Coordinates of C-alpha atoms in Angstrom, one line a residue:
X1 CA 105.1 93.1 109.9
X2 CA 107.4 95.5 108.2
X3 CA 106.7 99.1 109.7
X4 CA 106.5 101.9 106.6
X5 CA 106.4 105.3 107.2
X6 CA 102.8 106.5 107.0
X7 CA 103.8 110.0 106.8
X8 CA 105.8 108.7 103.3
X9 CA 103.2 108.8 100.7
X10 CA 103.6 107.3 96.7
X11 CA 101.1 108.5 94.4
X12 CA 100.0 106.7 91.7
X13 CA 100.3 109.4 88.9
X14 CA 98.7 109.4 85.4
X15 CA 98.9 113.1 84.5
X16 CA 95.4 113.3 84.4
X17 CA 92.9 115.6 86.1
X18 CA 91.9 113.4 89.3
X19 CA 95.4 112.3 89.7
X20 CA 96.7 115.0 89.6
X21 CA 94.3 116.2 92.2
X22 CA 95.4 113.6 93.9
X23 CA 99.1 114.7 94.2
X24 CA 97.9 118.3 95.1
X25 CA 96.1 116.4 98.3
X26 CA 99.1 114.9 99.1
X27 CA 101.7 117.3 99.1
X28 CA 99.5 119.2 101.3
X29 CA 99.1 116.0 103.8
X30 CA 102.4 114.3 103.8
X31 CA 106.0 114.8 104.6
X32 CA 107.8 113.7 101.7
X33 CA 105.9 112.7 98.2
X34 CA 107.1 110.5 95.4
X35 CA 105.1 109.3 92.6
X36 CA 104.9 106.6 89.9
X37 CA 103.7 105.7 86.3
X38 CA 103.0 103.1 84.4
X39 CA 103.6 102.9 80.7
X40 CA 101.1 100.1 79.5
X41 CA 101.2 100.6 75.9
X42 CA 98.6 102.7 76.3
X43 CA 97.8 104.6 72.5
X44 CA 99.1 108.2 72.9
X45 CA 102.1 109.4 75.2
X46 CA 100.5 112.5 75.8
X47 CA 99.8 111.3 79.3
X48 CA 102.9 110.5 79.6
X49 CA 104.7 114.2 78.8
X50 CA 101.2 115.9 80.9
X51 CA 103.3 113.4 84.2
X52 CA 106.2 115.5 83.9
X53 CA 104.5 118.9 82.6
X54 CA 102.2 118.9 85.8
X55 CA 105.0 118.1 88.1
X56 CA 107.2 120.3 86.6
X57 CA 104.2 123.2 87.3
X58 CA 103.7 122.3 90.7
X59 CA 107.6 122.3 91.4
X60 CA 107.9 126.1 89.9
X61 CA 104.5 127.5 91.7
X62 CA 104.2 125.8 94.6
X63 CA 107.2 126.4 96.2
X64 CA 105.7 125.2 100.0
X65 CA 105.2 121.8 98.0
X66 CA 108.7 121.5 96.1
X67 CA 110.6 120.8 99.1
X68 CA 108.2 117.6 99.8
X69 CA 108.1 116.5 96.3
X70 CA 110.4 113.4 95.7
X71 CA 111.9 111.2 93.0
X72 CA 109.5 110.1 90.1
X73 CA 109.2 106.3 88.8
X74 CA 108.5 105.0 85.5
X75 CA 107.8 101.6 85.5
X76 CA 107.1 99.2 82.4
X77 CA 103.6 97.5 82.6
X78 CA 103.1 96.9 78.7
X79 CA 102.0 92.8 79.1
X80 CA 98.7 94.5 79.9
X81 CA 98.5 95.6 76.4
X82 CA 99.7 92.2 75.4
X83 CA 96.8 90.4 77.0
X84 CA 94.0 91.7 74.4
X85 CA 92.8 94.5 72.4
X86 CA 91.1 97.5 74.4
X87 CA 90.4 101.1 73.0
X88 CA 93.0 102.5 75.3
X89 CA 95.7 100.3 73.8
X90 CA 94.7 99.3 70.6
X91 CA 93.3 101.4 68.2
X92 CA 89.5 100.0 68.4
X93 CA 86.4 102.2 68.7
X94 CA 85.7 103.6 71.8
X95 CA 81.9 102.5 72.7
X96 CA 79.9 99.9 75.4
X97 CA 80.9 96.3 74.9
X98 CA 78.7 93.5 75.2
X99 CA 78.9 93.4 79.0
X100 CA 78.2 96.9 79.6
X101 CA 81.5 97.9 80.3
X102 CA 83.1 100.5 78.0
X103 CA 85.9 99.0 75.7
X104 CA 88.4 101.7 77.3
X105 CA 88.2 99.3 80.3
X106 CA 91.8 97.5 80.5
X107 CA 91.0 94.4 82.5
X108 CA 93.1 94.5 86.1
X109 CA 95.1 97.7 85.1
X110 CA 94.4 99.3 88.4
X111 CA 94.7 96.0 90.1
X112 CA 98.0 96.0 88.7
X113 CA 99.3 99.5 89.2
X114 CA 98.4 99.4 92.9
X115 CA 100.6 96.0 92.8
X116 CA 103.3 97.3 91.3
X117 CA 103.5 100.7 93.3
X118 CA 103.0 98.8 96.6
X119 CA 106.2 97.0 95.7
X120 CA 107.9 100.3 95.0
X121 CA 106.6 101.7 98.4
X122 CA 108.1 99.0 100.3
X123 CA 111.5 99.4 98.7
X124 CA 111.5 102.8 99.5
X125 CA 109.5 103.2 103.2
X126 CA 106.5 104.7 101.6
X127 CA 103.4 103.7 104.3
X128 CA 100.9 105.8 102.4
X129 CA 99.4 104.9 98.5
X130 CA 97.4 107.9 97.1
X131 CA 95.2 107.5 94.1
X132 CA 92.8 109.3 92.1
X133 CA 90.1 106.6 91.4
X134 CA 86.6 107.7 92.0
X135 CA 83.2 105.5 91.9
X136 CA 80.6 109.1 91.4
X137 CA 81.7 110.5 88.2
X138 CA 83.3 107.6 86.7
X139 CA 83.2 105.2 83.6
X140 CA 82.1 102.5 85.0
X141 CA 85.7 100.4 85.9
X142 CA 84.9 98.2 88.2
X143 CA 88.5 98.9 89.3
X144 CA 87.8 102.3 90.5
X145 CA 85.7 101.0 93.2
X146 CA 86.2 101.3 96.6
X147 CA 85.4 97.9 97.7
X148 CA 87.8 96.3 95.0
X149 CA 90.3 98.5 95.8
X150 CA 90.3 97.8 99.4
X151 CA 90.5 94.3 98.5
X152 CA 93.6 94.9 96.7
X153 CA 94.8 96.7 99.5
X154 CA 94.4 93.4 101.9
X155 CA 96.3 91.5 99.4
X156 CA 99.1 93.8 99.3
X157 CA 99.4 94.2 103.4
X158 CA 99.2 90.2 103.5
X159 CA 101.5 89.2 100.2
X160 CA 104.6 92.1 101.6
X161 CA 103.9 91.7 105.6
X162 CA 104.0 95.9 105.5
X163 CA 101.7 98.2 107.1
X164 CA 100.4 100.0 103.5
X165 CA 97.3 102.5 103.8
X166 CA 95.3 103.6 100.8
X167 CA 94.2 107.0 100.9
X168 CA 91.8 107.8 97.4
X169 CA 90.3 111.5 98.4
X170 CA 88.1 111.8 95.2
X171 CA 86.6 108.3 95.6
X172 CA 83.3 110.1 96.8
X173 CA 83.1 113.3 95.3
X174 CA 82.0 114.4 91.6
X175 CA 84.5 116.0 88.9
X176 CA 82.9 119.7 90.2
X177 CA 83.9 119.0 93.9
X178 CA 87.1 117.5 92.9
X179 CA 88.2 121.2 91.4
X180 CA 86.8 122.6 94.5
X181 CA 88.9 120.7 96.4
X182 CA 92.0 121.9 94.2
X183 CA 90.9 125.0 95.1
X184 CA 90.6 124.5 98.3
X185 CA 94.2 123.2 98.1
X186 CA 95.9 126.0 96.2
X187 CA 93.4 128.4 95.4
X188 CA 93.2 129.7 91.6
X189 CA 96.7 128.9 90.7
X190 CA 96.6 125.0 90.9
X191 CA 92.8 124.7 89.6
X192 CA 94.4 126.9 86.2
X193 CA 97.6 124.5 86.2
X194 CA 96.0 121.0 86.3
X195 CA 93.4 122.6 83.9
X196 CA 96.1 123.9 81.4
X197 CA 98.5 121.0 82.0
X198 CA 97.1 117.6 82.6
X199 CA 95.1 115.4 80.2
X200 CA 92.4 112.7 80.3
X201 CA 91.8 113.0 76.6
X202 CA 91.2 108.9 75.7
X203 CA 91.9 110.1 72.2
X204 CA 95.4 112.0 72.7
X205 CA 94.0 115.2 71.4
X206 CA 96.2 117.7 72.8
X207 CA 95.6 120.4 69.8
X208 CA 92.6 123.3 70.9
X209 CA 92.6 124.8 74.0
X210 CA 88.7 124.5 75.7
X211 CA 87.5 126.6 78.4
X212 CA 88.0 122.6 80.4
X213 CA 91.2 122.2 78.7
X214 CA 92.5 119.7 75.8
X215 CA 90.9 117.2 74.2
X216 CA 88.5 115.6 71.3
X217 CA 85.2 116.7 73.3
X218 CA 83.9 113.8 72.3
X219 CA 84.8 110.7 74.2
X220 CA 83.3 109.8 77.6
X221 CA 86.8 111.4 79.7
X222 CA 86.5 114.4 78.0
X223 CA 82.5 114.6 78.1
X224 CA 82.9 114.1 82.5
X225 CA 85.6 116.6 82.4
X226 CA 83.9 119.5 80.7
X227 CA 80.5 118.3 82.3
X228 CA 82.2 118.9 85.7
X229 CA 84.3 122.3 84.6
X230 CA 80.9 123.8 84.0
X231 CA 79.1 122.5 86.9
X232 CA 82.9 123.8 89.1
X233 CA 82.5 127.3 86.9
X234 CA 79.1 128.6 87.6
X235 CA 79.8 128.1 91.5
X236 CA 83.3 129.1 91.4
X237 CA 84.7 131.5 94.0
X238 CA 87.2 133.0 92.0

């Protein structure tokens, strides 16, 4: 079995709130830190520019943290927009779907991502994947659970012979503990820059400014987002 550096850690990096969580977590666990996204033909870039505006943030106020952040991968995953129509690549109306699940579910994106970064991490000795997924405050991805995710997991130690972990601190915690753990990690400071500088908009709105940060307001991302601002807010420390 190929022996990876567990104190190497690749986060799987949207630019969004838990993500970027996430990345906080990491830099304050791990040696060295790179991270990777995906470009999936997703509708709006805007998660794409919050990647580098978030990293960029970090780099200037977190200057204990600069000196373990690494390189930054883009990688191409667009055939999962090429496989069918779903509200986050197509523009379709965001509601429940026959099944139950909501139509912003991309079928085996996550499945996918952790694939594809797994084979980035053994290129480039990273023992540790770190992602944001959560099952408590969620949409409903059957992706984002544990269980499937673990399963994943096995596949990738088997399929590259390499000794991956898969660390996912949020998995058990709501949106309100999530910000109480970025406070926790770098007190006022970081919980104001992922709030001002990462979005989980499904809509791409990235216009007025809300107490949670940017977005429609409307769809079901920004509706867990604000619902766990205000829960975070009226037991803030700070």
């Amino acid at each position: 079995m190929r022996k990876l550096d567990p104190n190497r850690a690749l986060v799987l990096f949207s630019g969004g709130q838990d993500s970027s969580i996430a990345l906080a977590w990491a830099l304050d666990k791990f040696a060295h830190v790179e991270t990777v996204g995906f470009n999936y033909g997703q509708r709006h870039s805007v998660e794409l520019g919050a990647r580098r505006a978030v990293r960029r943030a970090v780099l200037a106020a977190f200057p204990q943290w600069a000196e373990r952040l690494g390189d930054d991968t883009s990688v191409n995953a667009g055939g999962l927009k090429d496989l069918g129509e779903t509200a986050m690549t197509h523009d379709t109306e965001i509601a429940l779907a026959d099944d139950g699940l909501p139509t912003t579910f991309v079928p085996g994106r996550n499945l996918v991502f952790l694939a594809l970064a797994g084979g980035l991490a053994y290129r480039r000795n990273l023992g540790t994947l770190v992602a944001g997924m959560c099952e408590t405050d969620f949409s409903g991805y059957p992706d984002c659970r544990e269980s499937a995710l673990n399963a994943q997991l096995d596949a990738l130690r088997l399929g590259m012979d390499a000794n991956f972990s898969l660390e996912t601190p949020l998995m058990h915690i709501d949106k309100a503990e999530s910000w109480r753990l970025a406070e926790r990690l770098g007190g006022a400071l970081l919980v104001d820059l992922i709030n001002e500088h990462s979005h989980t908009c499904y809509r791409g709105v990235r216009g007025e400014r809300q107490d949670w940060g940017y977005g429609c307001g409307e769809c079901p991302a920004c509706e867990l987002r604000a619902r766990g601002w205000a829960a975070y807010r009226a037991t803030a420390s700070h």
